[in-house]
GROMACS .gro file of C-alpha atoms in nm:
model
  434
    1MET     CA    1  -0.012   0.037   0.017
    2ALA     CA    2   0.151   0.352  -0.105
    3ALA     CA    3   0.214   0.608   0.115
    4THR     CA    4  -0.101   0.783   0.026
    5ASN     CA    5  -0.307   0.529   0.069
    6ALA     CA    6  -0.272   0.516   0.394
    7GLY     CA    7  -0.483   0.790   0.496
    8ASP     CA    8  -0.272   1.058   0.318
    9LEU     CA    9   0.030   1.012   0.522
   10ASP     CA   10   0.297   1.229   0.420
   11LEU     CA   11   0.685   1.060   0.452
   12ASP     CA   12   0.742   1.436   0.488
   13GLN     CA   13   0.585   1.424   0.801
   14LEU     CA   14   0.881   1.158   0.958
   15GLN     CA   15   1.116   1.376   0.757
   16ILE     CA   16   1.039   1.740   0.984
   17PRO     CA   17   1.369   1.928   1.061
   18SER     CA   18   1.362   1.947   1.425
   19GLY     CA   19   1.416   2.308   1.422
   20SER     CA   20   1.096   2.383   1.220
   21ALA     CA   21   0.918   2.132   1.389
   22GLN     CA   22   0.965   2.173   1.798
   23THR     CA   23   0.983   2.542   1.776
   24THR     CA   24   0.635   2.518   1.785
   25ILE     CA   25   0.647   2.362   2.106
   26ASP     CA   26   0.515   2.613   2.378
   27SER     CA   27   0.528   2.866   2.128
   28ALA     CA   28   0.299   3.107   2.372
   29ASN     CA   29   0.572   3.047   2.618
   30GLU     CA   30   0.862   3.230   2.416
   31GLU     CA   31   0.695   3.588   2.526
   32ASP     CA   32   0.744   3.761   2.831
   33VAL     CA   33   0.507   3.715   3.090
   34ALA     CA   34   0.361   3.977   3.219
   35GLY     CA   35   0.677   4.216   3.129
   36ARG     CA   36   0.894   3.951   3.344
   37SER     CA   37   1.143   3.842   3.136
   38LEU     CA   38   1.171   3.471   3.074
   39ALA     CA   39   1.472   3.256   3.196
   40ARG     CA   40   1.629   3.203   2.871
   41HIS     CA   41   1.561   2.853   2.671
   42ASP     CA   42   1.769   2.522   2.545
   43GLY     CA   43   2.095   2.616   2.767
   44GLY     CA   44   2.159   2.876   3.031
   45CYS     CA   45   2.192   2.836   3.407
   46ALA     CA   46   1.851   2.775   3.525
   47ALA     CA   47   1.818   2.539   3.171
   48TRP     CA   48   2.058   2.322   3.332
   49ARG     CA   49   1.998   2.341   3.648
   50MET     CA   50   1.602   2.239   3.610
   51LEU     CA   51   1.805   1.888   3.420
   52PHE     CA   52   2.026   1.820   3.611
   53THR     CA   53   1.774   1.788   3.932
   54ALA     CA   54   1.500   1.610   3.688
   55PHE     CA   55   1.880   1.348   3.580
   56VAL     CA   56   1.959   1.307   3.946
   57PHE     CA   57   1.540   1.191   4.065
   58GLU     CA   58   1.473   1.058   3.731
   59ALA     CA   59   1.826   0.814   3.819
   60LEU     CA   60   1.774   0.762   4.229
   61LEU     CA   61   1.397   0.696   4.249
   62TRP     CA   62   1.359   0.488   3.869
   63ASP     CA   63   1.482   0.129   3.943
   64SER     CA   64   1.417   0.038   3.582
   65ARG     CA   65   1.600  -0.313   3.658
   66ASN     CA   66   1.365  -0.429   3.970
   67THR     CA   67   1.114  -0.657   3.716
   68SER     CA   68   0.948  -0.834   4.001
   69VAL     CA   69   0.571  -0.839   4.032
   70ILE     CA   70   0.649  -0.591   4.276
   71GLY     CA   71   0.815  -0.380   4.059
   72THR     CA   72   0.635  -0.447   3.760
   73THR     CA   73   0.273  -0.295   4.012
   74ALA     CA   74   0.509   0.050   4.043
   75SER     CA   75   0.596   0.128   3.704
   76GLY     CA   76   0.300   0.010   3.595
   77ILE     CA   77   0.137   0.233   3.787
   78SER     CA   78   0.350   0.530   3.621
   79TYR     CA   79   0.259   0.417   3.259
   80LEU     CA   80  -0.084   0.338   3.283
   81ALA     CA   81  -0.172   0.642   3.503
   82ALA     CA   82   0.025   0.942   3.286
   83PRO     CA   83  -0.282   0.990   3.003
   84ILE     CA   84  -0.439   1.077   3.368
   85VAL     CA   85  -0.262   1.305   3.544
   86ILE     CA   86  -0.114   1.522   3.265
   87PRO     CA   87  -0.407   1.676   3.206
   88LEU     CA   88  -0.471   1.757   3.522
   89ILE     CA   89  -0.110   1.917   3.496
   90LYS     CA   90  -0.116   2.119   3.215
   91ARG     CA   91  -0.517   2.217   3.401
   92PHE     CA   92  -0.415   2.315   3.718
   93SER     CA   93   0.009   2.352   3.653
   94LYS     CA   94   0.032   2.608   3.955
   95TYR     CA   95  -0.003   2.321   4.194
   96ARG     CA   96   0.329   2.096   4.047
   97ARG     CA   97   0.537   2.154   4.293
   98HIS     CA   98   0.228   2.039   4.577
   99MET     CA   99   0.224   1.732   4.367
  100ILE     CA  100   0.569   1.728   4.389
  101TYR     CA  101   0.560   1.750   4.837
  102ILE     CA  102   0.338   1.466   4.844
  103GLY     CA  103   0.489   1.240   4.611
  104TRP     CA  104   0.837   1.261   4.714
  105PRO     CA  105   0.772   1.115   5.049
  106LEU     CA  106   0.576   0.936   4.906
  107CYS     CA  107   0.789   0.741   4.783
  108LEU     CA  108   1.046   0.705   5.080
  109ALA     CA  109   0.739   0.620   5.267
  110GLY     CA  110   0.661   0.307   5.088
  111LEU     CA  111   0.987   0.214   5.093
  112VAL     CA  112   1.070   0.197   5.485
  113ALA     CA  113   0.695   0.087   5.514
  114GLY     CA  114   0.728  -0.199   5.311
  115SER     CA  115   1.063  -0.266   5.575
  116PHE     CA  116   0.777  -0.320   5.801
  117ALA     CA  117   0.604  -0.600   5.542
  118LYS     CA  118   0.544  -0.978   5.662
  119THR     CA  119   0.356  -1.054   5.369
  120LEU     CA  120   0.347  -1.021   4.977
  121GLY     CA  121   0.027  -0.884   4.989
  122ALA     CA  122   0.132  -0.641   5.182
  123LEU     CA  123   0.458  -0.592   5.003
  124ILE     CA  124   0.306  -0.511   4.648
  125PHE     CA  125   0.096  -0.226   4.850
  126THR     CA  126   0.393  -0.019   4.996
  127GLN     CA  127   0.614  -0.080   4.750
  128GLY     CA  128   0.398  -0.162   4.453
  129ILE     CA  129   0.133   0.104   4.439
  130MET     CA  130   0.185   0.329   4.728
  131TYR     CA  131   0.588   0.405   4.491
  132GLY     CA  132   0.459   0.396   4.220
  133PHE     CA  133   0.171   0.646   4.264
  134GLY     CA  134   0.412   0.855   4.475
  135PHE     CA  135   0.650   0.865   4.160
  136THR     CA  136   0.416   0.947   4.008
  137LEU     CA  137   0.280   1.272   4.137
  138PHE     CA  138   0.631   1.388   4.164
  139TYR     CA  139   0.750   1.246   3.819
  140TYR     CA  140   0.520   1.401   3.576
  141PRO     CA  141   0.518   1.753   3.697
  142ILE     CA  142   0.925   1.789   3.683
  143LEU     CA  143   0.890   1.671   3.302
  144SER     CA  144   0.620   1.895   3.251
  145MET     CA  145   0.875   2.206   3.370
  146VAL     CA  146   1.207   2.038   3.142
  147ASN     CA  147   0.963   2.103   2.860
  148LYS     CA  148   0.985   2.448   2.952
  149TYR     CA  149   1.245   2.487   2.964
  150TRP     CA  150   1.421   2.187   2.619
  151ILE     CA  151   1.219   2.301   2.308
  152THR     CA  152   1.379   2.285   2.009
  153ARG     CA  153   1.713   2.113   2.199
  154ARG     CA  154   1.443   1.870   2.398
  155GLY     CA  155   1.559   1.528   2.218
  156MET     CA  156   1.879   1.561   2.448
  157ALA     CA  157   1.683   1.641   2.709
  158TYR     CA  158   1.489   1.299   2.667
  159GLY     CA  159   1.725   1.119   2.595
  160LEU     CA  160   1.930   1.250   2.903
  161LEU     CA  161   1.683   1.207   3.118
  162CYS     CA  162   1.583   0.908   2.964
  163SER     CA  163   2.032   0.755   2.998
  164ALA     CA  164   1.958   0.809   3.358
  165SER     CA  165   1.818   0.502   3.443
  166GLY     CA  166   2.092   0.314   3.318
  167VAL     CA  167   2.342   0.551   3.514
  168SER     CA  168   2.183   0.406   3.822
  169GLY     CA  169   2.133   0.032   3.651
  170ALA     CA  170   2.535   0.038   3.641
  171ALA     CA  171   2.595   0.091   3.967
  172MET     CA  172   2.351   0.058   4.161
  173PRO     CA  173   2.283  -0.339   4.165
  174PHE     CA  174   2.619  -0.393   4.324
  175GLY     CA  175   2.542  -0.191   4.603
  176VAL     CA  176   2.271  -0.285   4.701
  177GLU     CA  177   2.326  -0.697   4.607
  178TRP     CA  178   2.598  -0.544   4.900
  179LEU     CA  179   2.390  -0.390   5.130
  180LEU     CA  180   2.163  -0.757   5.134
  181HIS     CA  181   2.364  -1.026   5.097
  182ARG     CA  182   2.535  -0.814   5.439
  183TYR     CA  183   2.238  -0.610   5.640
  184GLY     CA  184   1.969  -0.807   5.457
  185TYR     CA  185   1.624  -0.675   5.299
  186PRO     CA  186   1.403  -0.452   5.592
  187THR     CA  187   1.794  -0.303   5.667
  188THR     CA  188   1.877  -0.223   5.285
  189LEU     CA  189   1.524  -0.092   5.240
  190ARG     CA  190   1.579   0.132   5.541
  191VAL     CA  191   1.949   0.219   5.351
  192ILE     CA  192   1.738   0.336   5.040
  193ALA     CA  193   1.561   0.542   5.186
  194VAL     CA  194   1.751   0.760   5.402
  195GLY     CA  195   2.058   0.776   5.135
  196LEU     CA  196   1.681   0.919   4.804
  197PHE     CA  197   1.596   1.139   5.173
  198VAL     CA  198   2.020   1.224   5.192
  199LEU     CA  199   1.999   1.343   4.861
  200THR     CA  200   1.693   1.434   4.686
  201GLY     CA  201   1.549   1.627   4.987
  202PRO     CA  202   1.826   1.919   4.888
  203LEU     CA  203   1.747   1.938   4.543
  204ILE     CA  204   1.357   2.006   4.508
  205PRO     CA  205   1.386   2.377   4.593
  206LEU     CA  206   1.578   2.363   4.256
  207LEU     CA  207   1.241   2.258   4.100
  208ARG     CA  208   1.084   2.522   3.974
  209GLY     CA  209   0.881   2.637   3.612
  210ARG     CA  210   1.076   2.913   3.410
  211LEU     CA  211   0.699   3.045   3.440
  212PRO     CA  212   0.573   3.202   3.654
  213GLU     CA  213   0.384   2.921   3.902
  214SER     CA  214   0.115   3.242   3.899
  215GLU     CA  215   0.031   3.252   3.533
  216PRO     CA  216  -0.111   2.973   3.310
  217SER     CA  217   0.129   2.862   3.032
  218THR     CA  218  -0.041   2.721   2.770
  219SER     CA  219  -0.404   2.698   2.739
  220ALA     CA  220  -0.559   2.423   2.994
  221ARG     CA  221  -0.736   2.347   2.652
  222THR     CA  222  -0.559   2.061   2.473
  223ASP     CA  223  -0.604   1.949   2.163
  224PHE     CA  224  -0.734   1.626   2.056
  225ALA     CA  225  -0.776   1.584   1.615
  226PHE     CA  226  -0.393   1.467   1.641
  227LEU     CA  227  -0.594   1.123   1.812
  228LYS     CA  228  -0.787   1.141   1.424
  229THR     CA  229  -0.483   1.090   1.221
  230PRO     CA  230  -0.310   0.719   1.068
  231LEU     CA  231   0.065   0.857   1.239
  232PHE     CA  232  -0.052   0.867   1.547
  233TRP     CA  233  -0.187   0.502   1.554
  234ILE     CA  234   0.130   0.416   1.379
  235TYR     CA  235   0.326   0.508   1.605
  236SER     CA  236   0.079   0.382   1.881
  237ILE     CA  237   0.095   0.026   1.754
  238SER     CA  238   0.508   0.039   1.722
  239ASN     CA  239   0.543   0.210   2.053
  240LEU     CA  240   0.352  -0.120   2.155
  241LEU     CA  241   0.570  -0.338   1.987
  242MET     CA  242   0.812  -0.261   2.150
  243GLY     CA  243   0.701  -0.217   2.484
  244MET     CA  244   0.584  -0.564   2.528
  245GLY     CA  245   0.968  -0.699   2.363
  246TYR     CA  246   1.198  -0.480   2.540
  247PHE     CA  247   1.200  -0.573   2.888
  248SER     CA  248   1.242  -0.912   2.851
  249PRO     CA  249   1.657  -0.936   2.844
  250SER     CA  250   1.665  -0.743   3.126
  251LEU     CA  251   1.346  -1.026   3.315
  252TYR     CA  252   1.503  -1.296   3.156
  253LEU     CA  253   1.855  -1.299   3.087
  254PRO     CA  254   2.040  -1.316   3.465
  255SER     CA  255   1.908  -1.679   3.479
  256TYR     CA  256   1.940  -1.720   3.126
  257ALA     CA  257   2.263  -1.671   3.187
  258THR     CA  258   2.297  -1.876   3.516
  259SER     CA  259   2.136  -2.210   3.324
  260ASN     CA  260   2.458  -2.179   3.060
  261GLY     CA  261   2.717  -2.227   3.370
  262MET     CA  262   2.788  -1.894   3.460
  263THR     CA  263   2.722  -1.686   3.764
  264SER     CA  264   2.481  -1.464   3.967
  265THR     CA  265   2.756  -1.215   3.933
  266ASN     CA  266   2.820  -1.260   3.536
  267GLY     CA  267   2.455  -1.120   3.579
  268VAL     CA  268   2.432  -0.831   3.755
  269VAL     CA  269   2.744  -0.750   3.542
  270LEU     CA  270   2.580  -0.847   3.216
  271LEU     CA  271   2.274  -0.625   3.355
  272ALA     CA  272   2.545  -0.336   3.437
  273THR     CA  273   2.682  -0.338   3.093
  274MET     CA  274   2.334  -0.356   2.922
  275SER     CA  275   2.279  -0.031   3.160
  276ILE     CA  276   2.636   0.148   3.110
  277SER     CA  277   2.543   0.145   2.705
  278GLN     CA  278   2.179   0.197   2.779
  279VAL     CA  279   2.342   0.596   2.835
  280VAL     CA  280   2.565   0.566   2.531
  281GLY     CA  281   2.249   0.494   2.298
  282GLN     CA  282   1.966   0.703   2.451
  283LEU     CA  283   2.269   1.003   2.461
  284SER     CA  284   2.276   0.933   2.072
  285PHE     CA  285   1.962   0.850   1.939
  286GLY     CA  286   1.821   1.207   2.123
  287TYR     CA  287   2.109   1.379   1.983
  288LEU     CA  288   2.007   1.246   1.670
  289SER     CA  289   1.654   1.306   1.722
  290ASP     CA  290   1.731   1.688   1.708
  291ARG     CA  291   1.886   1.678   1.375
  292ASN     CA  292   1.796   1.685   1.081
  293VAL     CA  293   1.724   1.334   1.067
  294PRO     CA  294   1.393   1.143   0.887
  295ILE     CA  295   1.214   1.017   1.196
  296ASN     CA  296   1.148   0.654   1.030
  297VAL     CA  297   1.529   0.571   1.035
  298LEU     CA  298   1.550   0.648   1.415
  299ILE     CA  299   1.287   0.469   1.534
  300THR     CA  300   1.402   0.122   1.206
  301SER     CA  301   1.765   0.140   1.221
  302PRO     CA  302   1.767   0.019   1.580
  303THR     CA  303   1.401  -0.201   1.625
  304THR     CA  304   1.607  -0.357   1.270
  305ILE     CA  305   1.948  -0.380   1.525
  306ALA     CA  306   1.803  -0.492   1.800
  307CYS     CA  307   1.563  -0.771   1.719
  308ILE     CA  308   1.872  -0.930   1.494
  309ALA     CA  309   2.096  -0.928   1.819
  310VAL     CA  310   1.866  -1.066   2.005
  311TYR     CA  311   1.811  -1.341   1.715
  312THR     CA  312   2.196  -1.428   1.686
  313SER     CA  313   2.398  -1.281   1.987
  314TRP     CA  314   2.120  -1.413   2.273
  315GLY     CA  315   1.973  -1.710   2.156
  316LEU     CA  316   2.257  -1.821   2.009
  317ALA     CA  317   2.506  -1.714   2.337
  318HIS     CA  318   2.682  -1.996   2.581
  319THR     CA  319   2.924  -1.817   2.684
  320PHE     CA  320   2.947  -1.455   2.866
  321ASN     CA  321   3.115  -1.325   2.646
  322VAL     CA  322   2.905  -1.365   2.389
  323LEU     CA  323   2.634  -1.241   2.622
  324LEU     CA  324   2.834  -0.950   2.754
  325VAL     CA  325   2.773  -0.817   2.345
  326PHE     CA  326   2.436  -0.884   2.270
  327SER     CA  327   2.393  -0.626   2.672
  328LEU     CA  328   2.601  -0.369   2.490
  329LEU     CA  329   2.381  -0.395   2.184
  330TYR     CA  330   2.088  -0.493   2.304
  331GLY     CA  331   2.157  -0.214   2.535
  332PHE     CA  332   2.204   0.045   2.291
  333PHE     CA  333   1.986  -0.032   2.003
  334GLY     CA  334   1.707  -0.116   2.217
  335ALA     CA  335   1.748   0.163   2.474
  336GLY     CA  336   1.745   0.426   2.174
  337TYR     CA  337   1.401   0.390   2.142
  338THR     CA  338   1.265   0.598   2.370
  339ALA     CA  339   1.463   0.869   2.327
  340THR     CA  340   1.275   0.979   2.021
  341TRP     CA  341   0.999   0.999   2.188
  342ALA     CA  342   1.002   1.398   2.212
  343ARG     CA  343   1.018   1.393   1.784
  344ILE     CA  344   0.776   1.086   1.771
  345CYS     CA  345   0.560   1.362   1.917
  346THR     CA  346   0.631   1.663   1.683
  347ALA     CA  347   0.549   1.447   1.395
  348ILE     CA  348   0.196   1.324   1.512
  349SER     CA  349   0.114   1.731   1.611
  350SER     CA  350   0.272   2.041   1.614
  351GLU     CA  351  -0.002   2.215   1.830
  352PRO     CA  352   0.222   2.314   2.129
  353THR     CA  353  -0.107   2.187   2.379
  354ALA     CA  354  -0.068   1.836   2.235
  355ALA     CA  355   0.312   1.704   2.233
  356PHE     CA  356   0.250   1.595   2.565
  357THR     CA  357  -0.109   1.434   2.637
  358ALA     CA  358   0.089   1.237   2.336
  359PHE     CA  359   0.317   1.209   2.577
  360GLY     CA  360   0.078   1.039   2.787
  361LEU     CA  361  -0.041   0.809   2.584
  362LEU     CA  362   0.320   0.676   2.428
  363LYS     CA  363   0.420   0.632   2.805
  364PHE     CA  364   0.060   0.345   2.849
  365GLY     CA  365   0.230   0.233   2.501
  366LYS     CA  366   0.420   0.098   2.643
  367GLY     CA  367   0.290   0.083   2.985
  368VAL     CA  368   0.045  -0.184   2.875
  369GLY     CA  369   0.356  -0.377   2.678
  370ASN     CA  370   0.559  -0.357   2.998
  371ILE     CA  371   0.280  -0.559   3.234
  372LEU     CA  372   0.244  -0.794   2.900
  373ALA     CA  373   0.577  -0.862   2.913
  374GLY     CA  374   0.543  -1.081   3.250
  375PRO     CA  375   0.286  -1.268   3.190
  376ILE     CA  376   0.372  -1.361   2.805
  377GLY     CA  377   0.767  -1.446   2.870
  378GLY     CA  378   0.632  -1.652   3.184
  379ALA     CA  379   0.406  -1.883   2.970
  380LEU     CA  380   0.642  -1.869   2.668
  381LEU     CA  381   0.906  -2.058   2.924
  382THR     CA  382   0.942  -2.392   2.946
  383SER     CA  383   1.014  -2.701   3.139
  384SER     CA  384   1.323  -2.889   2.917
  385ASP     CA  385   1.674  -2.743   2.937
  386ASP     CA  386   1.943  -2.796   2.634
  387VAL     CA  387   2.208  -2.584   2.744
  388GLY     CA  388   2.367  -2.639   2.362
  389GLY     CA  389   2.020  -2.583   2.198
  390TYR     CA  390   1.870  -2.264   2.082
  391GLY     CA  391   1.785  -2.024   2.367
  392ALA     CA  392   1.903  -2.280   2.610
  393LYS     CA  393   1.580  -2.463   2.514
  394ARG     CA  394   1.383  -2.334   2.824
  395TYR     CA  395   1.401  -1.983   2.678
  396GLU     CA  396   1.365  -1.987   2.303
  397GLY     CA  397   1.004  -1.841   2.240
  398VAL     CA  398   1.124  -1.572   2.456
  399ILE     CA  399   1.360  -1.491   2.273
  400LEU     CA  400   1.137  -1.510   1.996
  401PHE     CA  401   0.861  -1.356   2.088
  402ALA     CA  402   1.122  -1.047   2.225
  403GLY     CA  403   1.240  -1.096   1.878
  404SER     CA  404   1.005  -1.059   1.617
  405CYS     CA  405   0.830  -0.789   1.841
  406MET     CA  406   1.147  -0.564   1.807
  407PHE     CA  407   1.111  -0.642   1.412
  408LEU     CA  408   0.729  -0.566   1.425
  409SER     CA  409   0.763  -0.293   1.615
  410GLY     CA  410   0.990  -0.104   1.297
  411ALA     CA  411   0.862  -0.247   1.028
  412SER     CA  412   0.528  -0.101   1.128
  413VAL     CA  413   0.663   0.197   1.038
  414GLY     CA  414   0.878   0.143   0.802
  415LEU     CA  415   0.634  -0.043   0.514
  416CYS     CA  416   0.361   0.244   0.604
  417TYR     CA  417   0.660   0.405   0.419
  418VAL     CA  418   0.701   0.161   0.086
  419ASP     CA  419   0.569   0.213  -0.185
  420ILE     CA  420   0.401  -0.170  -0.275
  421SER     CA  421   0.281  -0.094  -0.618
  422LYS     CA  422   0.638   0.031  -0.706
  423ALA     CA  423   0.738  -0.224  -0.541
  424GLY     CA  424   0.611  -0.489  -0.718
  425ASN     CA  425   0.693  -0.331  -1.062
  426SER     CA  426   1.032  -0.374  -0.972
  427LEU     CA  427   1.009  -0.660  -0.907
  428ARG     CA  428   0.890  -0.819  -1.143
  429SER     CA  429   1.080  -0.609  -1.384
  430PHE     CA  430   1.351  -0.820  -1.169
  431LEU     CA  431   1.266  -1.114  -1.239
  432ARG     CA  432   1.135  -1.138  -1.640
  433PRO     CA  433   1.332  -1.334  -1.815
  434ARG     CA  434   1.586  -1.148  -2.029
   0.00000   0.00000   0.00000
């Protein structure tokens, strides 16, 4: 099907120079408010201070490597609540700091309360529900503040924020594992809570918006016209498929390593390596998304390479060195997708009120994928073990599923811009006898 047949979708929409597209975002905010000059955007002390503070909060309070049912509950709440919380933030923007002052201590309280929990249900409530709601309440107000400071370089800013969990994921697992072995679970949670209080508490006063809190930043109304465009649904399907496959390696790589005779420490090293590579990948793709690189290229290239890495360097791996190569490749390319969200939002709609809402819907889609990944992966695991077989036999289904999700995520975008009739004519011409 030609691009023009897919809802009259124009390829140029995916190749907008980032400057012309992203400068439309929050353009109303570039004027002085009531005659008062605003802090510089896309640079300057205030913008970098805000981004650094948001980075620290993201790195320390968002544990993307917590893959138990408790962690899935917390992250699932954060993802799925985005389409609800973001419109509220836009409507009541002057209460953003109030939300931060409620959400931040709720996270810490969830950790402390979890240290006294005696049952799985209590742990899910404290570390899953309490922590998840707390994180949601303070994270999205912070992100909305970042949006006001970073406009034409928002891809870089989002890439940096996305990489924060990679920075913490490279170091924190070793410290947490040492604390668990030395002091046990309850004490470890209390130490983490105290550490978060000491490291993030002094930074809260730095979380200030670029616009005066008493002034509405933009109209509270959101233009939802982008929901009617094929482009939004193409990206949403791609994003959902990516979310369904993306989490499988971090879920199963440590146990896959032990199934092949490696130690639990090797599994931690593999995840830490993936986190380090994730930092580089998300910074790189965030930077590229601000440049004049077609967004369809930024989506299809990392998903394709991540798919190949899953099928080969994970599925065929039986040694630590090969799995290390997989961690490097997958961390760089697999994680790079999320860093393109800022550019995706401007491709979906150039309306200032729509970009942040579109971001929330992308978050929701990834959250659905995150929640589905666990049950689907568990159902695909088999009881049989064959160390010399593909995926050690037990993980074969998981690997094939993850790789297929990566492939379909990129293909759902790429195939929409292939002129099938031209491709068919070219193929027939090639096959025609000379």
